[in-house]
Amino acid sequence: MTCSVLDFDTILLDMDGTLLDLYFDDQFWNKRVPDAVARQRDMTIDEARNLVFSALESAQGTLLWYDFEHWSEQFNLNLDALQRTQSKLIRPRVGTENFLKWLCKQDKQVILATNAHPKVLTFKLSVIEQQLPAFEHYFSKIVSSSDLGHPKEAADFWHALCHQLQIGPQRAILVDDNPHVLAAARRYGIGGQIAINQPNSHLAPQIVPNFDNVCFLDELITESIHDH
């Protein structure tokens, strides 16, 4: 049985693939960026994909991997403009709104903790607020790993987060779709971890081993003393 978020004081929620559909990100980096590189450099799409994926892979798990400005320079592309053309793909996952509405009644500290670069975070929040005007108000704090100088895959991120926000690690639970992030949080001492097993709505669910799994956030809604 999945552990209850009500057993914890602080709820840490990932953004892309947890609160929001990862379809946008997958399409952007796997299709739109390689397409743009191919056009710009007069390459085949396969050559462009190899170039983009090789560059990204070399930085995986580091803060550089999430650095939007770095990749804009690396690929000589206006990624800001490119992501705006895809904004219609940015949407909350099924169950996100119901879960956040329920969670805000539970007297918990709710923190959005994302690896998204500040530019990407600001852009996505502006798009989501057209669909869910109260979205930002559900969180006591919104944190980008860039602000802390370490990716969520690193113990230093969790140390800095807990120190700055005065979070008791054992009294916190993380909901995330990235198994490497979940494992890092567990190693650091974050008390609970729940994996999202269908971050991209266009792909089938895949069980994340070694962690409690849910498909949608509203599966975590349980009766509490506030419901009586």
XYZ file of C-alpha atoms in Angstrom:
228
model
C 0.000 0.000 0.000
C 1.282 3.485 -0.939
C 2.334 5.566 2.056
C 0.047 8.469 2.917
C 1.192 12.040 2.349
C -0.788 12.886 5.487
C 1.897 11.148 7.564
C 4.340 13.952 6.669
C 4.582 17.672 7.437
C 6.193 18.752 4.167
C 5.085 17.599 0.708
C 7.715 18.075 -2.012
C 6.256 17.969 -5.520
C 8.192 17.747 -8.770
C 6.829 19.747 -11.716
C 7.521 18.123 -15.103
C 6.088 14.613 -15.252
C 4.464 14.923 -11.819
C 2.279 18.036 -11.777
C 2.576 18.708 -15.516
C 2.495 16.358 -18.493
C 6.008 15.420 -19.628
C 4.723 15.195 -23.214
C 5.751 18.820 -23.820
C 9.337 18.229 -22.663
C 9.710 14.959 -24.558
C 8.414 16.539 -27.771
C 10.541 19.642 -27.314
C 13.889 17.939 -26.730
C 13.343 14.771 -28.780
C 11.693 16.373 -31.803
C 11.557 20.183 -31.946
C 15.168 20.883 -31.004
C 16.649 18.235 -33.371
C 14.346 19.475 -36.169
C 15.578 23.044 -35.651
C 19.226 21.930 -35.541
C 18.760 19.926 -38.755
C 17.292 22.941 -40.568
C 19.923 25.331 -39.272
C 22.931 23.135 -40.066
C 21.567 21.451 -43.182
C 21.822 18.022 -41.529
C 19.628 14.972 -41.800
C 17.247 14.580 -38.875
C 19.176 11.498 -37.724
C 22.449 13.447 -37.686
C 20.814 16.262 -35.741
C 19.284 13.849 -33.228
C 22.664 12.213 -32.672
C 24.280 15.609 -32.112
C 21.601 16.805 -29.682
C 21.252 13.540 -27.766
C 25.027 13.090 -27.464
C 25.427 16.613 -26.073
C 22.575 16.161 -23.608
C 23.777 12.726 -22.521
C 27.221 14.098 -21.653
C 25.615 16.407 -19.072
C 22.938 14.067 -17.706
C 22.442 14.235 -13.951
C 24.247 17.573 -13.658
C 22.891 21.107 -13.341
C 24.191 21.812 -16.850
C 21.674 19.319 -18.277
C 18.879 21.633 -17.126
C 20.581 24.891 -18.154
C 18.330 26.323 -20.861
C 20.693 29.196 -21.662
C 23.640 26.817 -22.051
C 21.780 24.739 -24.641
C 20.590 27.849 -26.465
C 24.261 28.784 -26.918
C 25.434 25.227 -27.563
C 22.933 24.646 -30.372
C 22.865 28.315 -31.478
C 19.068 28.333 -31.229
C 16.518 30.685 -29.731
C 15.029 28.083 -27.402
C 12.800 30.708 -25.770
C 11.030 31.343 -29.054
C 10.976 27.635 -29.894
C 9.261 26.654 -26.642
C 6.633 29.363 -27.141
C 5.577 27.675 -30.389
C 4.821 24.528 -28.365
C 3.007 26.148 -25.435
C -0.276 24.407 -26.242
C 1.361 21.122 -25.153
C 1.960 22.420 -21.611
C -0.856 21.201 -19.412
C -1.462 19.770 -15.950
C -1.631 16.004 -15.640
C -4.960 14.350 -14.912
C -5.681 14.597 -11.189
C -3.265 17.456 -10.483
C -5.867 20.124 -9.754
C -8.010 17.885 -7.538
C -4.958 16.773 -5.580
C -3.694 20.327 -5.026
C -7.142 21.539 -3.957
C -7.340 18.697 -1.440
C -3.766 19.150 -0.242
C -4.200 22.855 0.491
C -6.855 21.935 3.086
C -4.526 19.594 4.985
C -2.357 22.125 6.850
C 0.866 20.924 5.208
C 3.885 22.754 3.847
C 3.658 22.163 0.082
C 6.775 22.904 -1.967
C 7.246 22.709 -5.719
C 10.851 21.533 -6.191
C 11.953 21.379 -9.815
C 15.086 20.959 -11.890
C 13.567 23.283 -14.507
C 15.731 26.287 -15.357
C 14.258 29.569 -14.027
C 13.451 30.717 -17.589
C 11.549 27.510 -18.277
C 9.859 27.610 -14.883
C 8.633 31.183 -15.395
C 7.370 30.362 -18.886
C 5.519 27.231 -17.783
C 3.929 28.941 -14.790
C 2.613 31.692 -17.072
C 1.068 29.091 -19.394
C -0.392 26.937 -16.613
C -1.970 29.913 -14.880
C -4.117 30.440 -17.970
C -5.578 26.987 -17.252
C -5.322 26.877 -13.442
C -5.284 30.491 -12.166
C -4.638 29.395 -8.562
C -1.715 27.097 -9.432
C 1.103 29.075 -7.776
C -0.995 29.752 -4.683
C -1.095 26.054 -3.808
C 2.610 26.193 -2.872
C 4.280 27.802 0.112
C 7.490 27.909 -1.939
C 8.566 27.245 -5.532
C 12.234 26.238 -5.852
C 14.400 25.704 -8.931
C 17.537 23.633 -8.464
C 19.426 26.389 -10.310
C 18.754 28.669 -7.341
C 20.438 26.178 -5.005
C 23.378 25.458 -7.298
C 22.827 21.680 -7.410
C 20.490 19.326 -9.316
C 17.930 17.241 -7.453
C 20.042 14.176 -8.259
C 22.685 15.469 -5.805
C 22.681 15.211 -2.004
C 23.797 18.853 -1.871
C 20.440 19.922 -3.310
C 18.506 18.219 -0.518
C 20.869 19.553 2.118
C 20.491 23.119 0.832
C 16.715 22.801 0.458
C 16.191 21.437 3.963
C 18.570 23.990 5.477
C 17.108 27.036 3.731
C 13.456 26.104 4.253
C 13.986 24.527 7.690
C 12.556 21.184 6.595
C 12.957 18.137 8.795
C 14.006 15.511 6.206
C 12.288 12.596 7.958
C 9.056 14.625 8.104
C 9.087 15.253 4.332
C 7.854 13.194 1.384
C 8.822 13.598 -2.279
C 6.587 12.821 -5.261
C 8.632 12.676 -8.487
C 8.860 10.764 -11.774
C 12.675 10.592 -11.887
C 14.052 7.454 -10.182
C 17.508 9.030 -9.806
C 16.009 11.989 -7.955
C 13.888 9.708 -5.780
C 16.974 7.635 -4.933
C 19.007 10.751 -4.074
C 16.237 11.992 -1.779
C 16.065 8.602 -0.063
C 19.837 8.454 0.428
C 19.831 11.924 1.918
C 17.132 10.993 4.410
C 13.893 12.388 2.987
C 11.316 10.326 4.858
C 9.042 9.207 2.015
C 9.171 8.832 -1.748
C 6.401 8.168 -4.255
C 7.088 7.600 -7.958
C 4.856 8.738 -10.820
C 4.774 5.907 -13.346
C 3.123 7.668 -16.319
C 4.784 11.087 -16.583
C 4.031 11.349 -20.323
C 0.318 10.888 -21.053
C 1.116 9.620 -24.556
C 3.165 6.681 -23.255
C 2.065 3.624 -21.281
C 2.724 3.529 -17.513
C 6.007 1.883 -16.474
C 6.491 0.747 -12.903
C 9.373 2.498 -11.149
C 11.089 -0.248 -9.120
C 11.964 0.134 -5.428
C 9.423 2.898 -4.778
C 5.721 3.217 -4.104
C 4.036 4.031 -7.427
C 0.975 5.981 -8.501
C -0.169 6.947 -11.969
C -2.058 10.116 -11.054
C -1.699 12.444 -8.072
C -5.353 12.201 -7.091
C -4.717 8.567 -6.166
C -2.982 10.038 -3.103
C -6.162 11.701 -1.859
C -7.231 9.980 1.351
C -9.702 10.759 4.074
C -8.254 12.896 6.843
C -9.463 14.359 10.104
C -10.289 17.523 8.152
C -12.859 15.578 6.131
C -14.976 14.653 9.131
